[in-house]
Tab-separated table of C-alpha atoms and ligand atoms in Angstrom:
chain	number	residue	atom	x	y	z
A	1	MET	CA	-26.355	3.529	-47.033
A	2	THR	CA	-29.783	4.688	-48.102
A	3	ASP	CA	-31.079	3.917	-44.556
A	4	VAL	CA	-28.347	5.764	-42.692
A	5	GLN	CA	-28.501	9.180	-44.295
A	6	PRO	CA	-32.091	10.182	-43.420
A	7	THR	CA	-31.635	8.971	-39.828
A	8	LEU	CA	-28.436	10.941	-39.427
A	9	LYS	CA	-30.061	14.065	-40.851
A	10	ALA	CA	-33.065	13.680	-38.558
A	11	GLU	CA	-30.797	13.270	-35.533
A	12	GLN	CA	-28.752	16.302	-36.484
A	13	GLU	CA	-31.844	18.432	-36.750
A	14	GLY	CA	-33.335	17.024	-33.591
A	15	ALA	CA	-36.401	15.959	-35.547
A	16	GLY	CA	-36.614	12.157	-35.326
A	17	ASP	CA	-39.982	11.165	-33.956
A	18	GLY	CA	-40.994	14.724	-33.080
A	19	VAL	CA	-39.723	17.556	-30.879
A	20	ARG	CA	-37.008	16.515	-28.412
A	21	PRO	CA	-37.478	18.813	-25.404
A	22	VAL	CA	-34.191	17.757	-23.869
A	23	PHE	CA	-32.394	20.167	-26.189
A	24	GLU	CA	-34.255	23.150	-24.735
A	25	LEU	CA	-32.777	22.215	-21.367
A	26	PHE	CA	-29.368	21.596	-22.885
A	27	GLU	CA	-29.292	24.998	-24.554
A	28	GLY	CA	-30.776	26.830	-21.570
A	29	PHE	CA	-28.164	25.314	-19.267
A	30	ALA	CA	-25.278	26.198	-21.578
A	31	LEU	CA	-26.501	29.750	-22.244
A	32	THR	CA	-27.211	30.399	-18.561
A	33	SER	CA	-23.730	29.193	-17.667
A	34	VAL	CA	-22.028	31.214	-20.400
A	35	LEU	CA	-23.896	34.473	-19.717
A	36	ALA	CA	-23.612	34.278	-15.916
A	37	SER	CA	-19.941	33.412	-16.185
A	38	LEU	CA	-19.244	36.358	-18.516
A	39	GLU	CA	-21.109	38.668	-16.133
A	40	ARG	CA	-19.142	37.389	-13.132
A	41	ALA	CA	-15.890	38.049	-15.003
A	42	GLY	CA	-17.032	41.604	-15.831
A	43	LEU	CA	-17.175	40.818	-19.578
A	44	LEU	CA	-20.890	41.023	-20.324
A	45	GLU	CA	-20.910	44.777	-19.852
A	46	ARG	CA	-18.559	45.076	-22.832
A	47	LEU	CA	-21.333	43.731	-25.027
A	48	GLU	CA	-23.906	45.896	-23.238
A	49	GLY	CA	-21.729	48.927	-23.918
A	50	GLY	CA	-22.065	48.563	-27.717
A	51	GLY	CA	-20.764	46.525	-30.613
A	52	LEU	CA	-17.462	44.663	-30.437
A	53	PRO	CA	-15.266	44.490	-33.549
A	54	ALA	CA	-14.811	40.973	-34.901
A	55	ASP	CA	-11.420	41.588	-36.469
A	56	ALA	CA	-9.141	40.582	-33.554
A	57	ASP	CA	-7.577	37.108	-33.819
A	58	ASP	CA	-8.687	35.854	-30.426
A	59	GLY	CA	-11.710	38.041	-30.057
A	60	PRO	CA	-12.029	41.620	-28.880
A	61	ASP	CA	-11.658	42.745	-25.271
A	62	GLY	CA	-11.229	39.323	-23.742
A	63	LEU	CA	-14.279	37.790	-25.406
A	64	PRO	CA	-12.990	34.871	-27.498
A	65	LEU	CA	-14.360	34.695	-31.021
A	66	ALA	CA	-15.609	31.157	-30.321
A	67	THR	CA	-17.788	32.592	-27.533
A	68	LEU	CA	-19.114	35.419	-29.713
A	69	ARG	CA	-19.840	32.949	-32.512
A	70	TYR	CA	-21.672	30.676	-30.082
A	71	LEU	CA	-23.733	33.602	-28.792
A	72	ALA	CA	-24.540	34.508	-32.409
A	73	GLN	CA	-25.583	30.908	-33.169
A	74	ARG	CA	-27.952	31.091	-30.213
A	75	GLY	CA	-29.393	34.465	-31.205
A	76	ILE	CA	-27.919	36.493	-28.320
A	77	VAL	CA	-25.656	38.604	-30.531
A	78	GLU	CA	-25.691	39.508	-34.214
A	79	GLU	CA	-22.741	40.086	-36.492
A	80	SER	CA	-23.015	42.943	-38.898
A	81	ASP	CA	-20.266	44.761	-40.809
A	82	GLY	CA	-17.582	43.086	-38.738
A	83	THR	CA	-19.165	43.996	-35.381
A	84	TYR	CA	-20.880	41.800	-32.796
A	85	SER	CA	-23.788	43.477	-30.959
A	86	LEU	CA	-26.598	42.238	-28.750
A	87	SER	CA	-29.694	41.208	-30.671
A	88	ASP	CA	-33.140	42.304	-29.427
A	89	ARG	CA	-33.496	38.894	-27.764
A	90	GLY	CA	-30.002	39.219	-26.308
A	91	ARG	CA	-30.746	42.681	-24.921
A	92	ALA	CA	-33.961	41.436	-23.314
A	93	ILE	CA	-32.131	38.523	-21.686
A	94	VAL	CA	-29.141	40.592	-20.536
A	95	LYS	CA	-31.485	43.164	-18.978
A	96	ASP	CA	-32.605	40.353	-16.661
A	97	LYS	CA	-29.113	38.890	-16.163
A	98	GLY	CA	-29.525	39.058	-12.358
A	99	TYR	CA	-31.705	35.931	-12.495
A	100	LEU	CA	-28.939	34.019	-14.298
A	101	VAL	CA	-26.189	35.228	-11.957
A	102	TRP	CA	-28.289	34.461	-8.878
A	103	LEU	CA	-29.034	30.940	-10.109
A	104	GLN	CA	-25.717	29.928	-11.627
A	105	GLY	CA	-23.312	31.875	-9.402
A	106	GLY	CA	-25.240	31.602	-6.164
A	107	TYR	CA	-26.794	28.163	-6.410
A	108	GLY	CA	-25.372	26.262	-9.442
A	109	HIS	CA	-23.123	24.074	-7.284
A	110	VAL	CA	-25.948	23.605	-4.728
A	111	LEU	CA	-28.312	22.247	-7.405
A	112	ALA	CA	-25.506	20.058	-8.769
A	113	ALA	CA	-25.207	18.481	-5.289
A	114	LEU	CA	-28.938	17.658	-5.014
A	115	GLY	CA	-28.362	13.943	-5.675
A	116	ASP	CA	-25.788	13.780	-2.901
A	117	PHE	CA	-28.115	15.631	-0.534
A	118	SER	CA	-30.810	13.068	-1.368
A	119	THR	CA	-28.605	10.044	-0.705
A	120	GLY	CA	-27.059	11.656	2.384
A	121	ALA	CA	-23.556	11.600	0.867
A	122	ARG	CA	-23.326	15.359	1.478
A	123	ARG	CA	-25.332	17.813	3.534
A	124	TYR	CA	-26.334	21.378	2.714
A	125	GLY	CA	-24.833	23.747	5.269
A	126	SER	CA	-21.856	21.669	6.392
A	127	ASP	CA	-20.550	20.240	3.076
A	128	VAL	CA	-22.036	22.616	0.518
A	129	ILE	CA	-23.230	26.181	0.945
A	130	ARG	CA	-24.555	28.776	-1.498
A	131	ASP	CA	-22.176	31.482	-2.687
A	132	GLY	CA	-23.036	34.572	-0.616
A	133	ARG	CA	-21.440	37.054	-2.991
A	134	TRP	CA	-23.354	35.932	-6.076
A	135	VAL	CA	-26.608	35.538	-4.171
A	136	ALA	CA	-26.219	39.140	-2.987
A	137	ASP	CA	-25.024	40.457	-6.374
A	138	GLY	CA	-27.689	38.548	-8.293
A	139	SER	CA	-30.347	39.811	-5.876
A	140	ALA	CA	-29.120	43.363	-6.313
A	141	LEU	CA	-29.337	43.074	-10.112
A	142	ILE	CA	-32.803	41.529	-9.910
A	143	GLY	CA	-33.850	44.205	-7.440
A	144	ARG	CA	-32.703	47.063	-9.643
A	145	ASP	CA	-35.712	46.699	-11.976
A	146	ASP	CA	-38.026	44.273	-10.196
A	147	VAL	CA	-37.976	45.574	-6.593
A	148	SER	CA	-36.469	49.065	-6.232
A	149	PRO	CA	-38.889	51.096	-8.367
A	150	HIS	CA	-41.869	49.551	-6.508
A	151	ALA	CA	-40.198	50.043	-3.116
A	152	THR	CA	-39.351	53.675	-3.890
A	153	ALA	CA	-42.957	54.372	-4.877
A	154	VAL	CA	-44.199	52.888	-1.584
A	155	LEU	CA	-41.630	54.797	0.483
A	156	GLU	CA	-42.754	58.055	-1.112
A	157	THR	CA	-45.983	57.644	0.860
A	158	ILE	CA	-44.331	57.672	4.329
A	159	ASP	CA	-41.890	59.848	6.333
A	160	PHE	CA	-38.656	58.323	7.599
A	161	SER	CA	-35.163	59.526	8.384
A	162	HIS	CA	-33.126	56.531	9.612
A	163	VAL	CA	-33.213	53.034	8.062
A	164	VAL	CA	-32.010	49.643	9.237
A	165	ASP	CA	-31.648	47.262	6.278
A	166	LEU	CA	-31.752	43.694	7.612
A	167	GLY	CA	-29.889	41.369	5.213
A	168	CYS	CA	-28.661	44.370	3.188
A	169	GLY	CA	-26.578	42.337	0.698
A	170	ASN	CA	-24.312	44.732	-1.204
A	171	ALA	CA	-26.264	47.756	0.154
A	172	ARG	CA	-27.771	48.605	-3.214
A	173	PHE	CA	-31.083	49.559	-1.635
A	174	LEU	CA	-29.588	51.550	1.270
A	175	ILE	CA	-27.518	53.562	-1.181
A	176	ALA	CA	-30.535	54.212	-3.419
A	177	ALA	CA	-32.633	55.264	-0.400
A	178	ALA	CA	-29.907	57.567	0.922
A	179	ARG	CA	-29.654	59.234	-2.476
A	180	ARG	CA	-33.374	59.465	-3.151
A	181	PHE	CA	-34.633	60.409	0.337
A	182	GLY	CA	-31.519	61.924	1.978
A	183	VAL	CA	-31.800	59.492	4.906
A	184	SER	CA	-29.085	57.841	7.024
A	185	GLY	CA	-28.926	54.149	7.817
A	186	VAL	CA	-27.189	50.951	8.755
A	187	GLY	CA	-27.055	47.699	6.816
A	188	VAL	CA	-26.747	44.331	8.558
A	189	ASP	CA	-25.589	41.204	6.741
A	190	LEU	CA	-24.273	37.842	7.815
A	191	ALA	CA	-22.099	37.128	4.754
A	192	PRO	CA	-18.615	38.683	5.058
A	193	GLU	CA	-18.360	38.950	1.238
A	194	ALA	CA	-21.637	40.873	1.088
A	195	CYS	CA	-20.479	43.201	3.917
A	196	GLU	CA	-17.217	43.841	2.105
A	197	ASP	CA	-19.048	44.675	-1.125
A	198	ALA	CA	-21.511	46.881	0.791
A	199	GLU	CA	-18.683	48.836	2.439
A	200	HIS	CA	-16.944	49.373	-0.895
A	201	ALA	CA	-20.166	50.434	-2.609
A	202	ILE	CA	-21.010	52.919	0.178
A	203	ALA	CA	-17.515	54.421	0.044
A	204	ALA	CA	-17.644	54.593	-3.777
A	205	ALA	CA	-20.989	56.402	-3.534
A	206	GLY	CA	-19.440	58.938	-1.114
A	207	LEU	CA	-22.019	58.039	1.560
A	208	SER	CA	-19.744	56.768	4.368
A	209	ASP	CA	-20.828	59.691	6.576
A	210	ARG	CA	-24.468	58.531	6.474
A	211	LEU	CA	-24.394	54.771	5.897
A	212	THR	CA	-22.613	52.077	7.902
A	213	VAL	CA	-22.463	48.283	7.717
A	214	ARG	CA	-22.725	45.869	10.611
A	215	CYS	CA	-21.478	42.410	9.687
A	216	GLY	CA	-23.489	40.006	11.796
A	217	ASP	CA	-26.685	38.067	12.332
A	218	ALA	CA	-29.815	40.169	11.748
A	219	GLY	CA	-31.575	37.591	13.917
A	220	ASP	CA	-29.742	39.025	16.944
A	221	LEU	CA	-31.735	42.234	17.356
A	222	ASP	CA	-29.987	43.137	20.640
A	223	ALA	CA	-26.797	43.602	18.639
A	224	ILE	CA	-28.403	46.354	16.510
A	225	PRO	CA	-28.708	49.376	18.845
A	226	GLU	CA	-29.613	51.617	15.871
A	227	LEU	CA	-33.110	50.055	15.856
A	228	GLU	CA	-34.173	52.267	18.765
A	229	ARG	CA	-33.856	55.423	16.689
A	230	SER	CA	-34.859	53.965	13.317
A	231	ASP	CA	-38.229	54.742	11.818
A	232	LEU	CA	-37.901	52.238	8.968
A	233	ALA	CA	-36.724	48.637	8.901
A	234	VAL	CA	-36.201	47.048	5.493
A	235	ALA	CA	-36.078	43.278	5.078
A	236	PHE	CA	-35.845	42.223	1.449
A	237	PHE	CA	-35.766	38.426	1.123
A	238	LEU	CA	-34.550	37.997	4.712
A	239	LEU	CA	-37.535	37.069	6.871
A	240	HIS	CA	-37.819	33.517	5.502
A	241	GLU	CA	-34.344	33.018	7.042
A	242	ILE	CA	-35.873	33.818	10.441
A	243	PHE	CA	-38.899	31.623	9.694
A	244	GLU	CA	-36.416	28.760	9.138
A	245	HIS	CA	-36.255	28.511	12.945
A	246	GLY	CA	-40.032	28.018	13.156
A	247	ARG	CA	-43.147	30.172	13.470
A	248	ASP	CA	-42.519	30.841	17.169
A	249	ALA	CA	-39.099	32.239	16.321
A	250	LEU	CA	-40.620	34.454	13.611
A	251	MET	CA	-43.310	35.724	15.999
A	252	ALA	CA	-40.746	36.450	18.731
A	253	TYR	CA	-38.625	38.306	16.168
A	254	LEU	CA	-41.461	40.521	14.891
A	255	ARG	CA	-42.647	41.250	18.438
A	256	LYS	CA	-39.159	42.169	19.599
A	257	LEU	CA	-38.629	44.424	16.585
A	258	GLY	CA	-41.897	46.099	17.558
A	259	THR	CA	-40.731	46.762	21.096
A	260	LEU	CA	-37.251	47.963	20.074
A	261	MET	CA	-38.417	50.306	17.298
A	262	PRO	CA	-40.497	53.410	18.019
A	263	LYS	CA	-44.274	53.196	17.764
A	264	GLY	CA	-45.330	54.306	14.285
A	265	ALA	CA	-42.107	53.045	12.655
A	266	HIS	CA	-42.574	51.156	9.394
A	267	MET	CA	-41.252	47.888	8.099
A	268	LEU	CA	-40.911	47.213	4.380
A	269	VAL	CA	-40.631	43.543	3.483
A	270	ALA	CA	-40.103	41.745	0.183
A	271	GLU	CA	-40.695	38.008	-0.030
A	272	VAL	CA	-41.325	35.375	-2.696
A	273	GLN	CA	-44.424	33.279	-2.167
A	274	PRO	CA	-44.155	29.482	-2.461
A	275	ALA	CA	-44.844	27.679	-5.747
A	276	SER	CA	-48.591	27.392	-6.206
A	277	GLY	CA	-48.538	24.388	-8.524
A	278	ALA	CA	-50.045	26.419	-11.376
A	279	PRO	CA	-48.811	25.186	-14.756
A	280	GLU	CA	-46.014	27.179	-16.382
A	281	GLU	CA	-45.369	29.191	-13.208
A	282	ARG	CA	-42.137	31.170	-13.538
A	283	TRP	CA	-39.318	31.322	-10.949
A	284	ARG	CA	-41.374	30.263	-7.916
A	285	PRO	CA	-40.846	26.473	-8.290
A	286	GLU	CA	-37.052	26.912	-8.551
A	287	PHE	CA	-37.007	29.417	-5.671
A	288	THR	CA	-39.128	27.079	-3.548
A	289	LEU	CA	-36.923	24.057	-4.316
A	290	LEU	CA	-33.704	25.887	-3.486
A	291	HIS	CA	-35.137	27.076	-0.195
A	292	ALA	CA	-36.344	23.560	0.607
A	293	ILE	CA	-32.764	22.349	0.055
A	294	MET	CA	-31.703	24.960	2.618
A	295	ARG	CA	-34.498	23.659	4.885
A	296	GLN	CA	-36.404	26.932	4.532
A	297	GLN	CA	-40.116	27.349	3.967
A	298	LEU	CA	-41.853	30.256	2.301
A	299	LEU	CA	-45.099	31.931	3.340
A	300	THR	CA	-47.961	33.272	1.257
A	301	GLU	CA	-49.117	36.884	1.539
A	302	GLN	CA	-51.813	35.682	3.950
A	303	GLY	CA	-49.242	33.822	6.066
A	304	TRP	CA	-47.112	36.962	6.442
A	305	HIS	CA	-50.191	39.040	7.198
A	306	GLU	CA	-51.261	36.738	10.025
A	307	ALA	CA	-47.758	36.794	11.518
A	308	PHE	CA	-47.390	40.591	11.358
A	309	THR	CA	-50.817	41.443	12.752
A	310	GLU	CA	-50.466	38.863	15.547
A	311	ALA	CA	-47.150	40.545	16.460
A	312	GLY	CA	-48.779	43.988	16.697
A	313	TRP	CA	-48.011	45.498	13.266
A	314	SER	CA	-50.810	46.924	11.082
A	315	ARG	CA	-50.890	46.568	7.326
A	316	HIS	CA	-50.417	49.604	5.169
A	317	GLU	CA	-49.801	48.302	1.719
A	318	VAL	CA	-49.219	45.212	-0.423
A	319	VAL	CA	-47.703	45.536	-3.875
A	320	GLU	CA	-46.864	42.851	-6.436
A	321	LEU	CA	-43.247	42.980	-7.577
A	322	GLY	CA	-41.690	42.308	-10.971
A	323	LEU	CA	-40.314	38.960	-9.749
A	324	PRO	CA	-43.026	36.408	-10.395
A	325	GLY	CA	-44.915	35.688	-7.174
A	326	ALA	CA	-42.989	38.225	-5.107
A	327	ILE	CA	-44.717	40.750	-2.875
A	328	LEU	CA	-43.782	43.950	-1.095
A	329	LEU	CA	-45.444	44.491	2.273
A	330	LEU	CA	-45.535	47.705	4.300
A	331	TYR	CA	-46.455	47.368	7.986
A	332	ARG	CA	-46.678	49.976	10.774
A	333	ASN	CA	-45.518	49.318	14.310
A	334	GLU	CA	-48.391	49.601	16.776
A	335	ASN	CA	-46.196	48.416	19.703
A	336	GLY	CA	-43.294	50.207	21.328
A	337	ALA	CA	-42.811	53.601	22.861
A	338	GLU	CA	-43.985	56.806	21.142
A	339	ALA	CA	-41.120	58.303	19.112
B	401	SAM	C1	-31.389	37.239	-1.198
B	401	SAM	S1	-30.190	38.273	-0.471
B	401	SAM	C2	-31.011	39.844	-0.507
B	401	SAM	C3	-30.069	40.993	-0.346
B	401	SAM	C4	-30.721	42.367	-0.334
B	401	SAM	N1	-31.682	42.488	0.744
B	401	SAM	C5	-31.390	42.642	-1.662
B	401	SAM	O1	-32.602	42.668	-1.753
B	401	SAM	O2	-30.661	42.855	-2.635
B	401	SAM	C6	-30.379	37.855	1.250
B	401	SAM	C7	-29.277	38.467	2.076
B	401	SAM	O3	-29.557	38.191	3.458
B	401	SAM	C8	-28.341	37.827	4.076
B	401	SAM	N2	-28.670	37.030	5.269
B	401	SAM	C9	-29.171	35.791	5.321
B	401	SAM	N3	-29.386	35.422	6.599
B	401	SAM	C10	-29.019	36.464	7.370
B	401	SAM	C11	-28.996	36.721	8.756
B	401	SAM	N4	-29.409	35.820	9.620
B	401	SAM	N5	-28.540	37.911	9.177
B	401	SAM	C12	-28.105	38.852	8.293
B	401	SAM	N6	-28.099	38.664	6.970
B	401	SAM	C13	-28.545	37.498	6.500
B	401	SAM	C14	-27.569	37.074	3.009
B	401	SAM	O4	-26.179	37.082	3.292
B	401	SAM	C15	-27.925	37.887	1.758
B	401	SAM	O5	-27.009	38.954	1.531
């Protein structure tokens, strides 16, 4: 009896023979799943919108009390005077919810299949594929704070009137550019769910007269006639998909873009650089692993620079983005016919 009680207490507190790091993973996994799932169901915004009263039997506005209590136990919300509201920590995490949605919604099931990929029981691409909608939606949320403000600042330094957004996702950037710069444009995306979301978002923004969506492979440049009259191509987190087919394919792609687009046109690219191996590096190791599962490699800033200059584009600017290890590159087309 006297032996059992201290052991039990130590186990309950996770003390035992020191810190047990497994519980950090356990809690991170559960919280990521809960928060991303609430966001996907449209429930997280209810907490973002202000405090929720705790007096309802089953929880207010579709958020069960058990969930709110759990979020309080984990320091995401606080209960005060019968109301649950985001804590400072909760607000900071929810501000960056795009990372959780991207990971859990877009790739949770892909990571869960890693063992099967390793044994050959299942194959990425034919048996398991990422969820295009949540990759696009997560990217858009991440981009809102960690890409768009940087991209807008860079675009303020050049003139352009028609944009082609290659791998446009839900068109969040096209819509922002149309509003901010008054330009017209076309978005191209391979995922039907992303195209559907992009079309809805453009219509909801009242921009259908200036923005269109082409659902198809951005790798097939001949199928994008708008390139000939576009003075800006945007490719945010798309070019590594072209690089998947090898460096020759990437070079052919950049060269062809250069011949189709007018001389002097610009290309704005966002990419994540591969994990460097530095201790405690954020985001890059997970991003690199997921892309390796999809048989995709990432390039460093220098790797992109060599490819662009070899294909006849000159560098105008490089900016570090809010996403750890991500860069924004602006190149100018030195090929092609004069506009
Ligand atoms: C990581 S998301 C980025 C979306 C958007 N550019 C952004 O920054 O929010 C990459 C997008 O590229 C699209 N994509 C991937 N391969 C493509 C291809 N070959 N042609 C067109 N779109 C593609 C995906 O469907 C996805 O919407």
